Short mmCIF file of C-alpha atoms in Angstrom, two decimals:
data_model
loop_
_atom_site.label_atom_id
_atom_site.label_comp_id
_atom_site.label_asym_id
_atom_site.label_seq_id
_atom_site.Cartn_x
_atom_site.Cartn_y
_atom_site.Cartn_z
CA MET A 1 -14.01 13.33 0.06
CA ALA A 2 -10.29 15.14 1.03
CA ARG A 3 -10.29 18.18 3.39
CA PRO A 4 -9.16 20.98 2.73
CA PRO A 5 -5.09 21.24 2.79
CA ARG A 6 -3.40 23.65 5.02
CA LEU A 7 -2.62 26.96 2.97
CA THR A 8 0.71 28.47 3.57
CA PRO A 9 2.34 31.60 1.72
CA GLY A 10 3.67 31.90 -0.97
CA SER A 11 7.76 32.01 -0.98
CA VAL A 12 8.31 34.87 -3.08
CA GLY A 13 7.41 38.40 -2.01
CA ASN A 14 4.86 39.64 0.50
CA ASN A 15 2.70 39.27 -2.31
CA ALA A 16 3.01 36.00 -3.50
CA PRO A 17 -0.14 34.17 -4.21
CA MET A 18 -1.17 30.97 -1.09
CA VAL A 19 0.02 27.99 -2.01
CA PRO A 20 -1.34 24.20 -0.91
CA THR A 21 0.83 22.02 1.35
CA VAL A 22 -0.37 19.14 1.90
CA THR A 23 -0.07 16.24 3.76
CA VAL A 24 0.01 12.80 2.35
CA GLY A 25 -0.06 9.09 4.33
CA PHE A 26 1.33 5.95 3.05
CA ASP A 27 1.32 2.56 4.15
CA LEU A 28 4.58 0.52 4.46
CA ASP A 29 4.29 -3.14 3.96
CA MET A 30 3.82 -3.71 -0.41
CA THR A 31 3.18 0.43 -0.67
CA LEU A 32 6.84 1.65 0.04
CA ILE A 33 8.34 -1.99 1.23
CA ASP A 34 8.10 -4.93 0.31
CA SER A 35 8.29 -6.80 3.88
CA ARG A 36 8.03 -10.62 2.47
CA PRO A 37 10.77 -12.27 2.48
CA GLY A 38 11.55 -10.58 5.57
CA ILE A 39 8.23 -11.84 7.09
CA HIS A 40 8.69 -15.14 5.29
CA ALA A 41 11.89 -15.25 7.05
CA THR A 42 10.88 -14.38 10.69
CA TYR A 43 7.83 -16.59 10.37
CA ARG A 44 9.91 -19.84 9.53
CA ALA A 45 12.33 -19.11 12.37
CA LEU A 46 8.93 -18.53 14.73
CA SER A 47 7.72 -21.76 13.57
CA ALA A 48 10.68 -23.45 14.24
CA GLU A 49 11.13 -22.07 17.65
CA THR A 50 7.80 -23.53 18.74
CA GLY A 51 7.34 -26.10 16.47
CA VAL A 52 4.24 -24.98 15.11
CA ARG A 53 3.33 -25.14 11.66
CA ILE A 54 2.93 -21.91 9.81
CA ASP A 55 2.66 -22.06 5.99
CA ALA A 56 4.50 -18.89 5.36
CA ASP A 57 4.00 -18.97 2.00
CA LEU A 58 0.55 -18.52 2.61
CA ALA A 59 1.27 -15.75 4.57
CA VAL A 60 3.33 -13.77 2.92
CA THR A 61 0.72 -14.14 0.28
CA ARG A 62 -2.95 -11.78 2.74
CA LEU A 63 0.04 -8.64 3.83
CA GLY A 64 -2.12 -6.19 5.31
CA PRO A 65 -4.32 -7.15 8.24
CA PRO A 66 -2.64 -6.92 12.13
CA LEU A 67 -0.11 -9.89 12.51
CA GLU A 68 -2.53 -10.87 15.19
CA GLN A 69 -5.01 -11.75 12.70
CA GLU A 70 -3.15 -13.73 10.30
CA LEU A 71 -0.65 -15.81 14.20
CA ALA A 72 -4.96 -16.62 14.27
CA HIS A 73 -4.49 -19.01 11.60
CA TRP A 74 -1.55 -21.17 12.91
CA PHE A 75 -2.25 -20.75 16.73
CA PRO A 76 -5.20 -21.79 19.10
CA ALA A 77 -6.38 -17.93 21.00
CA ASP A 78 -4.24 -18.74 23.93
CA ARG A 79 -1.45 -18.46 22.51
CA ILE A 80 -2.11 -15.61 20.01
CA ALA A 81 -0.70 -12.54 22.16
CA GLU A 82 2.63 -14.65 23.76
CA ALA A 83 3.42 -16.28 20.26
CA ALA A 84 2.78 -12.44 18.67
CA ASP A 85 5.24 -11.04 21.65
CA ARG A 86 8.78 -13.63 19.61
CA TYR A 87 7.71 -12.95 16.46
CA ARG A 88 7.69 -9.04 17.04
CA ALA A 89 10.99 -9.80 19.24
CA ILE A 90 13.07 -11.62 16.11
CA TYR A 91 11.78 -10.13 14.05
CA PRO A 92 14.30 -7.76 13.88
CA ALA A 93 16.89 -10.17 12.94
CA TYR A 94 15.08 -11.77 10.42
CA ALA A 95 13.73 -9.48 8.33
CA ILE A 96 15.23 -5.97 8.52
CA GLU A 97 17.58 -7.06 5.73
CA PRO A 98 15.92 -8.39 3.33
CA THR A 99 13.37 -6.08 2.74
CA LEU A 100 13.29 -4.01 0.18
CA ALA A 101 12.27 -0.98 -1.53
CA MET A 102 9.39 -1.50 -3.18
CA PRO A 103 9.70 0.57 -6.81
CA GLY A 104 8.65 4.76 -6.98
CA ALA A 105 9.05 4.38 -2.78
CA LYS A 106 11.70 7.22 -2.56
CA GLY A 107 10.61 8.68 -5.12
CA ALA A 108 7.04 9.71 -4.08
CA ILE A 109 8.47 10.64 -0.86
CA GLN A 110 10.81 13.19 -2.55
CA ALA A 111 8.06 14.35 -4.74
CA VAL A 112 5.81 14.76 -1.59
CA ARG A 113 8.69 17.26 -0.25
CA ALA A 114 9.37 18.80 -3.73
CA ALA A 115 6.54 20.70 -3.68
CA GLY A 116 6.46 21.78 -0.34
CA GLY A 117 4.04 19.03 1.05
CA ARG A 118 4.72 16.04 4.72
CA ALA A 119 4.91 13.10 4.40
CA VAL A 120 4.42 10.02 6.96
CA VAL A 121 3.95 6.97 7.45
CA VAL A 122 0.73 5.17 9.04
CA THR A 123 1.02 1.23 8.90
CA ALA A 124 -0.67 -1.45 11.72
CA LYS A 125 2.71 -3.05 12.23
CA HIS A 126 5.00 -3.15 14.82
CA GLU A 127 6.01 0.98 15.14
CA PRO A 128 9.24 0.46 16.24
CA ASN A 129 9.92 -2.31 13.27
CA ALA A 130 8.60 0.24 11.00
CA LYS A 131 11.13 2.41 11.94
CA LEU A 132 13.70 0.45 11.54
CA HIS A 133 12.57 -0.46 8.36
CA LEU A 134 12.59 3.00 6.90
CA ASP A 135 16.19 3.80 8.70
CA HIS A 136 18.01 0.63 6.84
CA LEU A 137 16.04 1.64 3.19
CA GLY A 138 17.29 5.82 4.05
CA ILE A 139 13.30 6.10 3.71
CA GLU A 140 13.08 9.49 6.11
CA PRO A 141 9.29 10.38 6.14
CA ASP A 142 8.26 12.97 8.73
CA ALA A 143 6.62 10.68 10.36
CA VAL A 144 5.50 7.07 11.38
CA ILE A 145 3.02 6.40 13.48
CA GLY A 146 1.94 2.00 13.91
CA TRP A 147 0.11 0.06 15.36
CA LEU A 148 -3.27 1.15 13.35
CA TRP A 149 -5.32 -0.64 10.82
CA ALA A 150 -8.01 -0.12 8.24
CA GLU A 151 -10.41 3.15 9.84
CA ALA A 152 -8.33 3.33 13.19
CA LYS A 153 -5.61 4.52 10.90
CA ALA A 154 -8.16 7.49 10.57
CA VAL A 155 -7.60 8.73 13.72
CA ALA A 156 -3.36 9.55 12.99
CA LEU A 157 -4.38 10.68 9.61
CA ARG A 158 -6.38 13.39 11.06
CA GLU A 159 -4.00 14.21 13.96
CA GLN A 160 -1.55 14.76 11.04
CA GLY A 161 -3.84 17.06 8.88
CA ALA A 162 -3.60 14.39 6.08
CA SER A 163 -5.86 14.46 2.87
CA VAL A 164 -4.26 12.01 0.61
CA TYR A 165 -3.13 8.70 1.91
CA VAL A 166 -1.69 6.36 -0.41
CA GLY A 167 -2.18 2.34 0.54
CA ASP A 168 -2.43 -1.40 -1.16
CA HIS A 169 -5.02 -2.99 0.57
CA THR A 170 -9.13 -2.44 1.35
CA GLY A 171 -8.26 -1.99 4.40
CA ASP A 172 -5.75 1.37 3.38
CA VAL A 173 -8.74 2.71 1.30
CA ARG A 174 -11.00 2.38 4.51
CA GLY A 175 -8.68 4.80 6.45
CA ALA A 176 -8.32 6.63 4.03
CA ARG A 177 -12.10 7.12 3.57
CA ALA A 178 -12.91 7.52 7.52
CA ALA A 179 -10.35 10.49 7.34
CA GLY A 180 -11.60 12.32 4.34
CA ALA A 181 -9.00 11.97 2.70
CA LEU A 182 -8.47 11.16 -0.79
CA ALA A 183 -7.55 6.96 -1.19
CA VAL A 184 -5.01 6.73 -3.51
CA SER A 185 -4.94 3.36 -3.57
CA LEU A 186 -2.00 0.80 -5.77
CA PRO A 187 -2.08 -2.99 -6.68
CA THR A 188 1.24 -3.90 -4.84
CA GLY A 189 -0.45 -5.41 -2.45
CA PRO A 190 -3.01 -8.85 -2.11
CA CYS A 191 -5.95 -6.47 -3.35
CA GLY A 192 -6.55 -5.59 -6.67
CA ALA A 193 -7.53 -2.52 -8.82
CA ASP A 194 -10.61 -3.60 -9.61
CA GLU A 195 -11.09 -5.31 -6.23
CA LEU A 196 -9.55 -1.52 -4.58
CA ARG A 197 -12.04 0.55 -6.92
CA ALA A 198 -15.24 -1.35 -5.63
CA ALA A 199 -13.82 -0.29 -1.87
CA GLY A 200 -13.97 3.06 -2.28
CA ALA A 201 -10.47 3.70 -4.06
CA ASP A 202 -10.32 7.46 -5.52
CA VAL A 203 -7.09 6.54 -7.48
CA VAL A 204 -6.21 3.46 -8.68
CA LEU A 205 -2.54 3.71 -10.21
CA PRO A 206 -0.01 0.89 -11.25
CA ASP A 207 3.05 1.12 -8.20
CA LEU A 208 4.45 3.85 -6.90
CA THR A 209 6.48 4.94 -10.14
CA ALA A 210 3.61 6.98 -11.16
CA PHE A 211 2.73 8.38 -8.25
CA PRO A 212 4.93 11.74 -9.11
CA ALA A 213 3.19 12.26 -12.37
CA TRP A 214 0.12 11.60 -10.09
CA TRP A 215 1.01 13.88 -7.51
CA ASP A 216 2.65 17.13 -9.80
CA ALA A 217 -1.07 17.00 -11.44
CA TYR A 218 -2.90 16.42 -8.53
CA SER A 219 -0.37 19.24 -6.89
CA ALA A 220 -1.07 22.02 -10.19
CA GLY A 221 -5.03 21.36 -9.08
CA LEU A 222 -4.80 22.63 -6.08
CA ALA A 223 -3.13 25.42 -7.07
CA ALA A 224 -5.40 26.28 -9.52
CA ASP A 225 -8.32 26.07 -8.04
CA LEU A 226 -7.22 28.38 -5.02
CA ALA A 227 -5.45 31.01 -7.54
#
């Protein structure tokens, strides 16, 4: 169950009713950004540099978990840490430019802000690279926290006071539920709608273009509950 939103006074007059101020967390890859072209290019570059075969086409179909989990399919255990460091080092040169915003990404952030809420990004991605993506695409959340996956995301969600978390993976559902946040899921990544529901998603939207209408209704419900 989602935690109650933090309350702030209304903006009109001293006797204005209290209205909810909600912090919404968003995943990054395949939620706010389509990073598949950039990640594909980075895997190909890493493969060429190391001489290790990596099926980049396959790798980009299972985005979400930490990089080391994917590299374990291609590198022996004693080379994974080194390969991950090198991947992250070359990532900006190959991955930032080709990555696109997911449809509705900017509108979702703007919808939260328009209602007086905060939008934060909580992702498993290397935090500096996550920030490069958002800066390049002109997506401006209130905070970006990286290096967290699945239930570990709950740490940042709690610290940020997030009562809603939006993601595309069952790991995002687990993170939301561990944080006591409403799990809003999108079948825009490797997990389908039925799989997300089975994992415990509270809401499944087709993509982020549907988020503003859902958010307006959700926010109105919170305000009505407090009236």
